[in-house]
PDB file of C-alpha atoms in Angstrom:
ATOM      1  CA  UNK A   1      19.550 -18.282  26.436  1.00  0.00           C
ATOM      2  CA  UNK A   2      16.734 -19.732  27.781  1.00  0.00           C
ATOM      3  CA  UNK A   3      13.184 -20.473  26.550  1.00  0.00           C
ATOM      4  CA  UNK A   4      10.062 -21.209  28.274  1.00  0.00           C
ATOM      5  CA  UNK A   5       8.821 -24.576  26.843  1.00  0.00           C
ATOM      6  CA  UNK A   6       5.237 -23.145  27.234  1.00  0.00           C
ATOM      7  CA  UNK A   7       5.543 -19.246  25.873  1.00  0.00           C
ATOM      8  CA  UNK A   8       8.198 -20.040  23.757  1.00  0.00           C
ATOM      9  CA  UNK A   9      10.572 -16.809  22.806  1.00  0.00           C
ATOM     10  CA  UNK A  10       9.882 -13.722  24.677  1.00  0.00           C
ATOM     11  CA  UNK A  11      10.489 -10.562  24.133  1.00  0.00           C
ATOM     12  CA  UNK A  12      12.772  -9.977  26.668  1.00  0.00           C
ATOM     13  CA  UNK A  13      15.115 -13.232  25.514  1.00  0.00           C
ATOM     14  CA  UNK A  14      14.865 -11.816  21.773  1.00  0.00           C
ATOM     15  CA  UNK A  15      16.615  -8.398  22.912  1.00  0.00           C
ATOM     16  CA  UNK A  16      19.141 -10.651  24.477  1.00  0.00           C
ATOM     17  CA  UNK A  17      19.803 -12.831  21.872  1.00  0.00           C
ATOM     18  CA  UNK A  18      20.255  -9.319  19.479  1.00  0.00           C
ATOM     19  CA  UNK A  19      22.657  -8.089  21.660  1.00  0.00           C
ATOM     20  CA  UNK A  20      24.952 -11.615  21.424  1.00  0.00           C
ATOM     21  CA  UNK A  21      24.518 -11.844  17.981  1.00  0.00           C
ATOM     22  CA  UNK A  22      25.443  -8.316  17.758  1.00  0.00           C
ATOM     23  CA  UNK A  23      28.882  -9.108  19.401  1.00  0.00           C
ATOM     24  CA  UNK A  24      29.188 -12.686  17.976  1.00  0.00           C
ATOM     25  CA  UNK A  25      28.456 -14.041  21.707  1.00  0.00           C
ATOM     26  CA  UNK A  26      28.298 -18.391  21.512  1.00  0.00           C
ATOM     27  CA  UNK A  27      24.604 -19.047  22.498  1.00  0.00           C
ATOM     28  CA  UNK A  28      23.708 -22.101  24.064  1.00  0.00           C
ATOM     29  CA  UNK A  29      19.589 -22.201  24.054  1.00  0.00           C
ATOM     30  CA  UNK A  30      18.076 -24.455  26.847  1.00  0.00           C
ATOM     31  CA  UNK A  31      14.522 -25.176  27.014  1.00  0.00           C
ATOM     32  CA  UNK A  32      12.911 -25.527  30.488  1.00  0.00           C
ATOM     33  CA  UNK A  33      10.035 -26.193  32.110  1.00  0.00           C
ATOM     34  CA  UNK A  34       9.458 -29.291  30.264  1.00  0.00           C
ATOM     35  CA  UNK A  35       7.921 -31.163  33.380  1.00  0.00           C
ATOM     36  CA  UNK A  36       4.851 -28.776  33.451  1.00  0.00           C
ATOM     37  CA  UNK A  37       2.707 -28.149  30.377  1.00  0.00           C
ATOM     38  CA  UNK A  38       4.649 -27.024  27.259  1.00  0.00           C
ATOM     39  CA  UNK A  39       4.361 -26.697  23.537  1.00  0.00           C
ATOM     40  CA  UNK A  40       5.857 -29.727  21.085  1.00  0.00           C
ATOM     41  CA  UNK A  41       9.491 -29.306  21.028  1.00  0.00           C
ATOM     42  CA  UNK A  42       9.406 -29.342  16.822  1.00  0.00           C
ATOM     43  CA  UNK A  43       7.476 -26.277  17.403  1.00  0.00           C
ATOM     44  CA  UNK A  44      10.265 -24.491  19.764  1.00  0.00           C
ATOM     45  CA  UNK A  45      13.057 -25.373  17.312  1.00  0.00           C
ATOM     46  CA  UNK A  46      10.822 -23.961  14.481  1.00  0.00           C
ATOM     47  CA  UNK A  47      10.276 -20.847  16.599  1.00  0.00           C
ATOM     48  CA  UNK A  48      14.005 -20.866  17.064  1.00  0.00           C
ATOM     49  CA  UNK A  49      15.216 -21.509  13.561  1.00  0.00           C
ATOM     50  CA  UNK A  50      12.386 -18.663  11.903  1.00  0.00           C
ATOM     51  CA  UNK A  51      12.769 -16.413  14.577  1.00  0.00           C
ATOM     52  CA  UNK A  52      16.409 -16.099  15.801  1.00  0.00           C
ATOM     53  CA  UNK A  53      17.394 -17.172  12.180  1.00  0.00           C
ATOM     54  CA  UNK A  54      19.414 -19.957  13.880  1.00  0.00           C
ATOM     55  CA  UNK A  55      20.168 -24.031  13.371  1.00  0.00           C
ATOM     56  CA  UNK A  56      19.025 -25.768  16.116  1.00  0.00           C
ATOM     57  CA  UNK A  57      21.130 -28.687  16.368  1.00  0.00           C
ATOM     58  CA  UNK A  58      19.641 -30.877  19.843  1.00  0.00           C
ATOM     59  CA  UNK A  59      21.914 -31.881  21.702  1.00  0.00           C
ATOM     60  CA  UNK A  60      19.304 -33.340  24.467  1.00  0.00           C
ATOM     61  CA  UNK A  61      15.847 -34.396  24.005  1.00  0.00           C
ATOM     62  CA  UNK A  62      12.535 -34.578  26.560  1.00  0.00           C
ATOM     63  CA  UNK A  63      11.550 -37.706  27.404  1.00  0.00           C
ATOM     64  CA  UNK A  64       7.830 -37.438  27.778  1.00  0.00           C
ATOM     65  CA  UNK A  65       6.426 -33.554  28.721  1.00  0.00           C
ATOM     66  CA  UNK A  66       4.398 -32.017  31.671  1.00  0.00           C
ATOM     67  CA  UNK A  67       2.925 -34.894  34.191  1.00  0.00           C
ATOM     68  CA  UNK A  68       5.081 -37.501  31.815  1.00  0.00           C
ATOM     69  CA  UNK A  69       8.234 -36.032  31.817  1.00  0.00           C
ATOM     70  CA  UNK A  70      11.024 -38.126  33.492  1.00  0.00           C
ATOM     71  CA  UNK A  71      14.209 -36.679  31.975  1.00  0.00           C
ATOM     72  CA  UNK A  72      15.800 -36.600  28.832  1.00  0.00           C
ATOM     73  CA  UNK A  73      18.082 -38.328  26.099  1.00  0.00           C
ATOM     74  CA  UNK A  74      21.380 -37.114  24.697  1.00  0.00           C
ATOM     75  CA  UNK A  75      20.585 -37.265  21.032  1.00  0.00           C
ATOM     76  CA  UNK A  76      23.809 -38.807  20.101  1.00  0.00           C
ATOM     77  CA  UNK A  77      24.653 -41.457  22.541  1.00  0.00           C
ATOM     78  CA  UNK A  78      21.159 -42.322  23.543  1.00  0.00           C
ATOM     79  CA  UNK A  79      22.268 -42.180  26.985  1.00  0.00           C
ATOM     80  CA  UNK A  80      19.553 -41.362  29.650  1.00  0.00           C
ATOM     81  CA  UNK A  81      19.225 -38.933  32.858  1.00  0.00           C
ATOM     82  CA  UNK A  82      16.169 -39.630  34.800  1.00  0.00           C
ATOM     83  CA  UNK A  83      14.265 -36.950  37.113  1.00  0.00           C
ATOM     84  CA  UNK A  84      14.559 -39.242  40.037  1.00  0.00           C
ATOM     85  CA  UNK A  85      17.851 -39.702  40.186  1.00  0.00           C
ATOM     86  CA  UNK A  86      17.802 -43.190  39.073  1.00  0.00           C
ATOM     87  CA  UNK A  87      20.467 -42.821  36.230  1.00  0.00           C
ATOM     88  CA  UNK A  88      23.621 -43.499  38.914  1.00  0.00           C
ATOM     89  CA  UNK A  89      25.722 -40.536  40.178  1.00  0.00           C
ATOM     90  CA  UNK A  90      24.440 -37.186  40.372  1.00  0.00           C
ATOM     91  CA  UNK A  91      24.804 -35.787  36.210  1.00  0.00           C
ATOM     92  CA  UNK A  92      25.288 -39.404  35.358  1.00  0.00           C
ATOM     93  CA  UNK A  93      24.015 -40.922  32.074  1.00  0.00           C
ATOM     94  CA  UNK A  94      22.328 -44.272  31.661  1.00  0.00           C
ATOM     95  CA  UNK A  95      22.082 -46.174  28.430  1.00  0.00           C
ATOM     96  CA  UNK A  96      18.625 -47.190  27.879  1.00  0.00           C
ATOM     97  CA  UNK A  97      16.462 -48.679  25.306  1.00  0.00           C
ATOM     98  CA  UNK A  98      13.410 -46.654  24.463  1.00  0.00           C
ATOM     99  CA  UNK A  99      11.213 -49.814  25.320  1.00  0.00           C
ATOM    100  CA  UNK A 100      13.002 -49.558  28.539  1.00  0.00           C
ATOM    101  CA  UNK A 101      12.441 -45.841  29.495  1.00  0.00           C
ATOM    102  CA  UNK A 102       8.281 -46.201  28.701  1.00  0.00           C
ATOM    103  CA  UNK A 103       8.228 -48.865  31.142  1.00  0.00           C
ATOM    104  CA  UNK A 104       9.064 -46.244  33.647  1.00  0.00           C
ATOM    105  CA  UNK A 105       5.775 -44.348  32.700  1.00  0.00           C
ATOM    106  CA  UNK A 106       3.156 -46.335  31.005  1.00  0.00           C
ATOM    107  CA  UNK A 107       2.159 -42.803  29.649  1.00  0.00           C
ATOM    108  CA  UNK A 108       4.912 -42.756  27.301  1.00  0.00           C
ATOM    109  CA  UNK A 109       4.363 -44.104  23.794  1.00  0.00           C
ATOM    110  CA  UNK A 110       7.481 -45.813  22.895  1.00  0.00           C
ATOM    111  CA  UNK A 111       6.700 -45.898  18.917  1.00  0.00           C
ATOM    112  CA  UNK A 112       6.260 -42.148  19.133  1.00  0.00           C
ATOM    113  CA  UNK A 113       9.293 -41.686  21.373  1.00  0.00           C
ATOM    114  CA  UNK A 114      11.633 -43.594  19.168  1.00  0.00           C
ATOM    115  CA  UNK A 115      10.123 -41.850  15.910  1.00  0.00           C
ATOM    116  CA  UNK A 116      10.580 -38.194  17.341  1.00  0.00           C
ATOM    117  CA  UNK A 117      14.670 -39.199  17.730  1.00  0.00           C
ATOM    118  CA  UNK A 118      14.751 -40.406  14.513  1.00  0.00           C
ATOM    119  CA  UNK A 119      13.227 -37.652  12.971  1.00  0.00           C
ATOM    120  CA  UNK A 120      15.548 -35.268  15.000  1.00  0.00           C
ATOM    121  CA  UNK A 121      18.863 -37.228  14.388  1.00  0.00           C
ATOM    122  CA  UNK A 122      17.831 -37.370  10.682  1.00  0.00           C
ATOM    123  CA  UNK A 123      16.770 -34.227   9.954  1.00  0.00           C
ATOM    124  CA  UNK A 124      18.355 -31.407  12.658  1.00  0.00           C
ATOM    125  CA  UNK A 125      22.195 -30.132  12.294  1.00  0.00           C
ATOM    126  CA  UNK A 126      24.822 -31.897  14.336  1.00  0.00           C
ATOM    127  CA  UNK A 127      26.113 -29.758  17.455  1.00  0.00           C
ATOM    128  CA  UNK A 128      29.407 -28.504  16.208  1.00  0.00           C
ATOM    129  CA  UNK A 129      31.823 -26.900  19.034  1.00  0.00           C
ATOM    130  CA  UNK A 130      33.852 -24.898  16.766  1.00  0.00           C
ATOM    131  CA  UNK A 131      30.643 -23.005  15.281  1.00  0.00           C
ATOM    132  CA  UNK A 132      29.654 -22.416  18.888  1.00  0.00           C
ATOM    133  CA  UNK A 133      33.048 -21.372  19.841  1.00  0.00           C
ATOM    134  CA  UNK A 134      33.140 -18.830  17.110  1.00  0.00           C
ATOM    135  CA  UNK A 135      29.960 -17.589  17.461  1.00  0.00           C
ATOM    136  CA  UNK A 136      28.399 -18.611  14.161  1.00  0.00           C
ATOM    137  CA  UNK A 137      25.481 -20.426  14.932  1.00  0.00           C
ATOM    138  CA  UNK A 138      23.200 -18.634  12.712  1.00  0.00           C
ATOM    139  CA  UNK A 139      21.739 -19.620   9.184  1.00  0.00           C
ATOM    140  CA  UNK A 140      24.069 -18.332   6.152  1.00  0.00           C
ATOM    141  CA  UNK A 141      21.059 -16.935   4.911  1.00  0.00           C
ATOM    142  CA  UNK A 142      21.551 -14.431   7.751  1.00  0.00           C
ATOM    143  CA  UNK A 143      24.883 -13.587   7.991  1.00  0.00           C
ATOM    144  CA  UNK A 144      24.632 -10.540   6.700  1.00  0.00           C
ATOM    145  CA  UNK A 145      22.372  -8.970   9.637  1.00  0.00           C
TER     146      UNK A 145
END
């Protein structure tokens, strides 16, 4: 599934996500258009989580958004893939410090940066393949849909 990181869920993406739900379909949810104006991530995973009665669980998070983006961070292993290509091999993760990735943009504020993953390794689920794999992705609170 994929969400615009400016318009957030549409209505054709909800009827989607009905019909995979319906048939206990894995969704994988990618936001894009991160590098052009877009609404705070927080906000898309609440929109998510309210609307699609699912548990977000990040597996990847923006670094910087619209004119500031330059990539994003794997929430786990803090690993790093850069826009321009500068993160090795094609795909290829870099370990970085978050000190380290503002200094690419002076635009990004490192403090803020570094509190956003700590708030979203703290407080959002884990990814967990088996739920994916089976298709149960959604809150209990909604299981019966």
């Amino acid at each position: 599934m994929v969400i615009d990181g400016a318009k957030g869920i549409e209505p054709r993406t909800r009827k989607l996500f009905e019909v995979c739900r319906l048939r206990d379909i894995p969704i994988i949810t990618f936001i894009n258009k991160m590098d052009r104006e877009s609404r705070d991530p927080f906000d898309l995973i609440d929109e998510i989580e309210k609307t699609l009665a699912l548990d977000a669980a990040p597996v990847t998070w923006p670094v910087g958004r619209g004119r500031d983006f330059v990539g994003t961070i794997d929430v786990d292993s803090g690993g790093v893939r850069l826009l321009d290509g500068d993160a090795g091999s094609a795909g290829g993760l870099r370990k970085m410090s978050v000190a380290d990735i503002a200094v690419l943009n002076p635009n990004l504020d490192a403090a803020a940066l570094g509190a956003e993953l700590d708030l979203v390794r703290g407080a959002c689920k884990r990814f967990d393949p088996r739920a994916l794999a089976r298709g149960t992705s959604r809150r209990s609170s909604s299981a019966a849909h």
